[in-house]
PDB file of C-alpha atoms in Angstrom:
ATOM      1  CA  UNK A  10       0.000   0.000   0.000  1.00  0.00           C
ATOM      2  CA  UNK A  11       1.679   3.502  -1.035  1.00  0.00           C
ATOM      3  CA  UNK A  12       1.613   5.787   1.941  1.00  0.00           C
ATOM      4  CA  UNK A  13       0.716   9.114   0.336  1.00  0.00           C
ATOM      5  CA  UNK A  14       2.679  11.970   2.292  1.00  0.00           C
ATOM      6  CA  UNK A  15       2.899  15.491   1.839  1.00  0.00           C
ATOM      7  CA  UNK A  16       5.813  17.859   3.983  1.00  0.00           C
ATOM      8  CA  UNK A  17       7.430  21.534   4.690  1.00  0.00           C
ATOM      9  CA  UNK A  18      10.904  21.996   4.017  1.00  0.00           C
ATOM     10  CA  UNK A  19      13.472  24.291   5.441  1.00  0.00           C
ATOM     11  CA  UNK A  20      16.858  25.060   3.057  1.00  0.00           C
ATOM     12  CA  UNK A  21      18.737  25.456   5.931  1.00  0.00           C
ATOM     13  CA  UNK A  22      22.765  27.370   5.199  1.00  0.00           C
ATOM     14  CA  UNK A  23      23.972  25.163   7.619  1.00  0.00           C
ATOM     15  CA  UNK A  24      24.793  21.422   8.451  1.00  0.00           C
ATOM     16  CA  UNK A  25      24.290  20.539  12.158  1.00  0.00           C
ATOM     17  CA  UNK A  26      27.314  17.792  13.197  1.00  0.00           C
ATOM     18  CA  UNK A  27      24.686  15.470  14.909  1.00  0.00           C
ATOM     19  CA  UNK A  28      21.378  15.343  12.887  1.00  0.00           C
ATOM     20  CA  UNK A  29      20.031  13.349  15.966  1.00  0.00           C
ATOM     21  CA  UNK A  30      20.848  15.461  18.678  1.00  0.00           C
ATOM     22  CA  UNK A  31      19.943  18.616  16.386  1.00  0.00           C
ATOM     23  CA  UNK A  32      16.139  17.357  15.012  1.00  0.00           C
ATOM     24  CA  UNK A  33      15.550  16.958  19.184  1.00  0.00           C
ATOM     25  CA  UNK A  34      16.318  20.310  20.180  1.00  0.00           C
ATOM     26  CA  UNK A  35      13.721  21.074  17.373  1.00  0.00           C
ATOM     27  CA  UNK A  36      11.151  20.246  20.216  1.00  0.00           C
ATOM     28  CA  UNK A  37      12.238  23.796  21.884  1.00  0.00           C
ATOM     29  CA  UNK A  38      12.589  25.740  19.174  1.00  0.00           C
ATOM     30  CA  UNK A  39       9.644  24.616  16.576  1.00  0.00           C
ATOM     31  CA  UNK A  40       7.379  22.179  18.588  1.00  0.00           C
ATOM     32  CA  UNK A  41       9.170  18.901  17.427  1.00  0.00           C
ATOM     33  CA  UNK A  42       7.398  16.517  19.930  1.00  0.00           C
ATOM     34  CA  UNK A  43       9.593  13.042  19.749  1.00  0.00           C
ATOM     35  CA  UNK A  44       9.974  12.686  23.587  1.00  0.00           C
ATOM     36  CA  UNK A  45      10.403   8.581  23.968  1.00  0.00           C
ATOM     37  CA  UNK A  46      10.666   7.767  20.413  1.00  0.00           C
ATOM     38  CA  UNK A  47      13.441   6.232  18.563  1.00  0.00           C
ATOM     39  CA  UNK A  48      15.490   7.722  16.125  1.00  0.00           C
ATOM     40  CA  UNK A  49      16.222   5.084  12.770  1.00  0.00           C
ATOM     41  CA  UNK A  50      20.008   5.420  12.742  1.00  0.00           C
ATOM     42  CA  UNK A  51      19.761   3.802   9.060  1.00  0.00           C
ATOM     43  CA  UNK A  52      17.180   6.298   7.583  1.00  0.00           C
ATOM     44  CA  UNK A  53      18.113   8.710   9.945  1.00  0.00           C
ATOM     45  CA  UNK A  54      15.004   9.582  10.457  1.00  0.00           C
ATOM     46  CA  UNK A  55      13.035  10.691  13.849  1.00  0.00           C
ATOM     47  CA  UNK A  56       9.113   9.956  13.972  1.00  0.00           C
ATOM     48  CA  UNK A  57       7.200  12.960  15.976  1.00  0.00           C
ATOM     49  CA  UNK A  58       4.584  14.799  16.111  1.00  0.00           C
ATOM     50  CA  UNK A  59       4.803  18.591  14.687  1.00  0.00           C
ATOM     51  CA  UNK A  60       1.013  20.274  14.451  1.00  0.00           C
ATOM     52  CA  UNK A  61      -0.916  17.784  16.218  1.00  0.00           C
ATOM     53  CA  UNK A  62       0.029  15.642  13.214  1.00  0.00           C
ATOM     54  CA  UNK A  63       2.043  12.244  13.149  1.00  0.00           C
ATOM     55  CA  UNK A  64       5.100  13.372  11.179  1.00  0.00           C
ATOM     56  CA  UNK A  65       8.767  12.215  10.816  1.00  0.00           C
ATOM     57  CA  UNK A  66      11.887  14.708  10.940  1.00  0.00           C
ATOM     58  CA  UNK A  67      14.854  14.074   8.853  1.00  0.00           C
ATOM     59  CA  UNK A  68      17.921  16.486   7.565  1.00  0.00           C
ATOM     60  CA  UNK A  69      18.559  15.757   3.879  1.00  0.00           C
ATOM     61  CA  UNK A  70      21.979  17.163   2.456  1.00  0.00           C
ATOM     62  CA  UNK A  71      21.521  20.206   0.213  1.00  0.00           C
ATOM     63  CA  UNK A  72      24.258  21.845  -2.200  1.00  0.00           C
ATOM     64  CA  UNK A  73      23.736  25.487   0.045  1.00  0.00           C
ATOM     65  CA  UNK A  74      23.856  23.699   3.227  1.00  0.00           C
ATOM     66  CA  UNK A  75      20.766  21.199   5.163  1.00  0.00           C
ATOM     67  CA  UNK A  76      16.854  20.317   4.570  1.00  0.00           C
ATOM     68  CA  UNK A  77      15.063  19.996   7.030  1.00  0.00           C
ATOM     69  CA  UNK A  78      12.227  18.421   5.904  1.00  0.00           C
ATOM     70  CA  UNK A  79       9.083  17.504   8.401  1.00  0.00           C
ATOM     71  CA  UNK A  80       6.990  14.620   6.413  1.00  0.00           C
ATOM     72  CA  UNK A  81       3.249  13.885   7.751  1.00  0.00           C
ATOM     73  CA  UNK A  82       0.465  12.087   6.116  1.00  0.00           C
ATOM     74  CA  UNK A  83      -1.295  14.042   3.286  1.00  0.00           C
ATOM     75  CA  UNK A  84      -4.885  12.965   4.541  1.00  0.00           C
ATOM     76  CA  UNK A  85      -4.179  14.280   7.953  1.00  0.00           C
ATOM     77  CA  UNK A  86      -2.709  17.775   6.598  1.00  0.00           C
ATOM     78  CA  UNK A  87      -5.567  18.457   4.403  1.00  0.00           C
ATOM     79  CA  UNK A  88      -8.275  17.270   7.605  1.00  0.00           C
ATOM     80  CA  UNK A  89      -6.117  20.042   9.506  1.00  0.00           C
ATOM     81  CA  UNK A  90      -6.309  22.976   6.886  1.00  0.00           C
ATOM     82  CA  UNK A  91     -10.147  22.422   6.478  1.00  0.00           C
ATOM     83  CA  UNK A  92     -10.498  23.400  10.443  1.00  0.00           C
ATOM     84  CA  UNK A  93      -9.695  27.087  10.515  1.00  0.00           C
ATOM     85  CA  UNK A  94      -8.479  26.872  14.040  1.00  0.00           C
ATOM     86  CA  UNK A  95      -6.019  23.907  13.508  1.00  0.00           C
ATOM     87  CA  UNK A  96      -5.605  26.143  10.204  1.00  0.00           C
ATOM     88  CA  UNK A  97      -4.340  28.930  11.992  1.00  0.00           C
ATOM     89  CA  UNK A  98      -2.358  26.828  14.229  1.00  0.00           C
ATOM     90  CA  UNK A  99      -0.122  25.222  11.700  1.00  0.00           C
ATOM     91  CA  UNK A 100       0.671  28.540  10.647  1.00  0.00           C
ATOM     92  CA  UNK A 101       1.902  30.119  13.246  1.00  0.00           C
ATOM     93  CA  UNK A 102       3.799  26.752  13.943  1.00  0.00           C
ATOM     94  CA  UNK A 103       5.323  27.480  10.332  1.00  0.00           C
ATOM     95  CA  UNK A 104       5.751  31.351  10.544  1.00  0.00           C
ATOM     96  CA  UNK A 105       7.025  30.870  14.585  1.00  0.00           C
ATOM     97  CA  UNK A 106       9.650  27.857  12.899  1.00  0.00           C
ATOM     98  CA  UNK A 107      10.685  30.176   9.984  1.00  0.00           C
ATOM     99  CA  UNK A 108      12.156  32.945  12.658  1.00  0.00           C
ATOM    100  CA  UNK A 109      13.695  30.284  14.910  1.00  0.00           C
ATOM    101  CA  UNK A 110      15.381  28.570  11.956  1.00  0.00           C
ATOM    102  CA  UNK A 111      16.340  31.423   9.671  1.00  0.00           C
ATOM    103  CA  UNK A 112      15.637  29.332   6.602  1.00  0.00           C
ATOM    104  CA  UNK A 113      16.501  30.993   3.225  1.00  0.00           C
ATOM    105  CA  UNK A 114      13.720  29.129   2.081  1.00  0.00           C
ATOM    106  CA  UNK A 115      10.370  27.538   3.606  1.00  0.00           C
ATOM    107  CA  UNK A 116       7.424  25.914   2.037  1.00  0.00           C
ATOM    108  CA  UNK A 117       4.917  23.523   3.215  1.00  0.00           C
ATOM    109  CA  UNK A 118       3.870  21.523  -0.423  1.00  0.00           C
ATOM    110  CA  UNK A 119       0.557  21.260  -0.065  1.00  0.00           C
ATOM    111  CA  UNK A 120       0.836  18.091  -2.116  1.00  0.00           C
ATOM    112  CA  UNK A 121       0.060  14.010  -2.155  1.00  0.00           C
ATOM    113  CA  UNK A 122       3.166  12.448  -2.835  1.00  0.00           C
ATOM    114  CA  UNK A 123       4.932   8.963  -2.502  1.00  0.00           C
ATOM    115  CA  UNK A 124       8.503  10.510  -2.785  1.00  0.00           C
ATOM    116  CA  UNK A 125       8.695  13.345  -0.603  1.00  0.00           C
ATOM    117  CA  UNK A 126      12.495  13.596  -1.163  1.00  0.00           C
ATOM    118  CA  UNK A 127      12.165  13.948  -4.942  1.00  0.00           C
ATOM    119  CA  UNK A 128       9.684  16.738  -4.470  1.00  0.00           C
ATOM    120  CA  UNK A 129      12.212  18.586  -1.972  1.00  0.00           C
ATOM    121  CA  UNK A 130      15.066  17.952  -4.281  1.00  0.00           C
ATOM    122  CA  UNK A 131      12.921  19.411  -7.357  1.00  0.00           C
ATOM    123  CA  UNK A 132      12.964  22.907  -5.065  1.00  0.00           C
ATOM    124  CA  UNK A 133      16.364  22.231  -4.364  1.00  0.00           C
ATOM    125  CA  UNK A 134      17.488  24.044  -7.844  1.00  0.00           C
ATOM    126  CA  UNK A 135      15.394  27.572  -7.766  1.00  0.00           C
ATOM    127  CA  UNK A 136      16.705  27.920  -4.340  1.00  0.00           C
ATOM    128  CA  UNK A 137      20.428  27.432  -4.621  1.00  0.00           C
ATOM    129  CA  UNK A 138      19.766  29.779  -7.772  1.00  0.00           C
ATOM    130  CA  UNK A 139      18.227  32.136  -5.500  1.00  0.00           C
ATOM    131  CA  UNK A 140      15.172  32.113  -8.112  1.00  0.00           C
ATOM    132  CA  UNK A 141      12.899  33.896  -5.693  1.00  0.00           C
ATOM    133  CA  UNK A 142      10.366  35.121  -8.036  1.00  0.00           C
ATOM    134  CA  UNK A 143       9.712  31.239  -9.488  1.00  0.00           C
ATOM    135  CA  UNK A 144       9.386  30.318  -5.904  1.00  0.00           C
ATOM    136  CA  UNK A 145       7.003  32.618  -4.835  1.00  0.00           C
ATOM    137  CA  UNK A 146       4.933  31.703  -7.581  1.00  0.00           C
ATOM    138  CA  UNK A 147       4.476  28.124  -7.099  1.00  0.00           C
ATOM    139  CA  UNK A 148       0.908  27.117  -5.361  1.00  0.00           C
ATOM    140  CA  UNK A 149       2.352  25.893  -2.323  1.00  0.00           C
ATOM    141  CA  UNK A 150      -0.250  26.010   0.943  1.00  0.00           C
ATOM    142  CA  UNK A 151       2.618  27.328   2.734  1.00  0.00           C
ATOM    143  CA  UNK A 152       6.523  29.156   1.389  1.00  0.00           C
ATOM    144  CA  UNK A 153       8.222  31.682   3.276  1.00  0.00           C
ATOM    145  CA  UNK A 154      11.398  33.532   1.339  1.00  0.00           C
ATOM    146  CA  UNK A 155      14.311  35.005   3.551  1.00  0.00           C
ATOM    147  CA  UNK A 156      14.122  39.086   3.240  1.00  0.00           C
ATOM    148  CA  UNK A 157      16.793  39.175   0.714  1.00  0.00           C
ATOM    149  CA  UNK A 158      15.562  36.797  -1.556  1.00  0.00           C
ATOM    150  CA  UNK A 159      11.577  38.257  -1.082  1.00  0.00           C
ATOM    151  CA  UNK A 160      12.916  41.709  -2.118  1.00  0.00           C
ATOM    152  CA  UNK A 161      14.817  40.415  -4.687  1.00  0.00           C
ATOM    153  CA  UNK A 162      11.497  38.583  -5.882  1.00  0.00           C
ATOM    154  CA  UNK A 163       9.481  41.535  -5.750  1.00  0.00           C
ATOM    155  CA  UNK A 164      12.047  43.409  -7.790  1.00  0.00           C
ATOM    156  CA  UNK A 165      11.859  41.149 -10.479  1.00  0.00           C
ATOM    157  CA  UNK A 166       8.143  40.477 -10.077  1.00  0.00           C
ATOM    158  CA  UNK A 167       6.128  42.573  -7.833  1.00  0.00           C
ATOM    159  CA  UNK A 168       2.902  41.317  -8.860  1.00  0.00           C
ATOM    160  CA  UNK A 169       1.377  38.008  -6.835  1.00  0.00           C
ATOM    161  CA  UNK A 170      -2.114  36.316  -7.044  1.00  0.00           C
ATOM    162  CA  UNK A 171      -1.304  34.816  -3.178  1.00  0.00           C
ATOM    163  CA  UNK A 172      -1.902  36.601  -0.429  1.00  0.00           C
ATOM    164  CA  UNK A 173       0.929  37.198   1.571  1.00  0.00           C
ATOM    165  CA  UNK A 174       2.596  38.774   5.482  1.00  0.00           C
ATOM    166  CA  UNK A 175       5.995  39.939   6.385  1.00  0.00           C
ATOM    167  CA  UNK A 176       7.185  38.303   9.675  1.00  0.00           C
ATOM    168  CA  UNK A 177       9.627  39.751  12.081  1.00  0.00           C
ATOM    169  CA  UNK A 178      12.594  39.320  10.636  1.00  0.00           C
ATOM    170  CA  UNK A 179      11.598  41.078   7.110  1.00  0.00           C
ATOM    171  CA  UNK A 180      11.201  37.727   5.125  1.00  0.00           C
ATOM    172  CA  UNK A 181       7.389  37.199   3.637  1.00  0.00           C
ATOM    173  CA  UNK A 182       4.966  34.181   3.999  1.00  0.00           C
ATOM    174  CA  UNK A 183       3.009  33.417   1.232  1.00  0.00           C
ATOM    175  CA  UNK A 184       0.130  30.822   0.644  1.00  0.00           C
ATOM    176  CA  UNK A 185      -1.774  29.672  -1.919  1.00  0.00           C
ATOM    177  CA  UNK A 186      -4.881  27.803   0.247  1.00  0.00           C
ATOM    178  CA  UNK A 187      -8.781  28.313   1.365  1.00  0.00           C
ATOM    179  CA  UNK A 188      -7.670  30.966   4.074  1.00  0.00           C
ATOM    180  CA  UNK A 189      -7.202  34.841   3.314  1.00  0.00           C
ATOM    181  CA  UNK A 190      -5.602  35.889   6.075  1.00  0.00           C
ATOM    182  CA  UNK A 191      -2.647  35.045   8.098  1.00  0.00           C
ATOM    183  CA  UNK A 192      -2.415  34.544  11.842  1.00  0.00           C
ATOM    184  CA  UNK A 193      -0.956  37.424  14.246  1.00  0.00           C
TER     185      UNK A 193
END
């Protein structure tokens, strides 16, 4: 049976020395909940819940540094955006994850997929090309773009069909799903 997943995805310019020890801490910084669970030293993967949603945490090696990428099941993300409050709660989780991580890049798909890591490794290009304004027009439910990189996209393309709201550290979430406005 193909387990259908969807994911967000943080390009991270870094590369933490212990992915183990690292995706833990998440549980302070981002919500990361894997208290008692085992981390898969041959995946290196670490199931947990992020969202209310059974998920698994994994760092994938990018050519600008680590992915972070959070994989859940696609049925339970779209039950969760079709409640506004659990709605609203994923995205602050996102936007509140986006400052503590500093990503250069953020999205949460949006997506049904049975190869998460090809679809994170299709981004993979635009963002080590810095192609902000390509980014920021793909449909994704969630994508956040670093400040440089949003003002480099509006430069090039100021004009966006998604609604969209500058967080605290300049960079911009977008998103492309049923909701118009973006939680304070």
């Amino acid at each position: 049976m193909t387990e259908w997943r969807d994911a967000a995805a943080f390009f991270l310019t870094s590369v933490p020395e212990d992915d183990e020890r690292w995706l833990r801490s998440l549980s302070r910084t981002i919500g990361l909940r894997s208290d008692g669970l085992r981390f898969d030293d041959n995946s290196r993967v670490l199931p947990c819940e992020w969202a209310g949603l059974e998920s698994r945490a994994q760092l994938l090696g990018g050519s600008r540094g680590s992915i972070l990428v959070v994989s859940y099941f696609s049925r339970e993300f779209r039950d969760l955006a079709r409640q506004p409050d659990r709605w609203r709660g994923f995205c602050r989780l996102f936007g509140r994850a986006c400052l503590a991580l500093s990503p250069t890049v953020a999205v949460a798909l949006g997506t049904i997929s049975d190869d998460i890591p090809s679809d994170i490794r299709a981004i993979e290009a635009p963002v080590a090309e810095q192609d902000g304004a390509w980014l920021r027009s793909r449909p994704y439910a969630l994508s956040y773009l670093c400040p440089e990189l949003d003002r480099a996209a509006l430069e090039e393309s100021p004009a966006s069909s998604f609604p969209s709201v500058v967080l605290a550290d300049g960079g911009r979430v977008t998103w492309d799903w049923e909701y118009d406005d973006f939680p304070e």
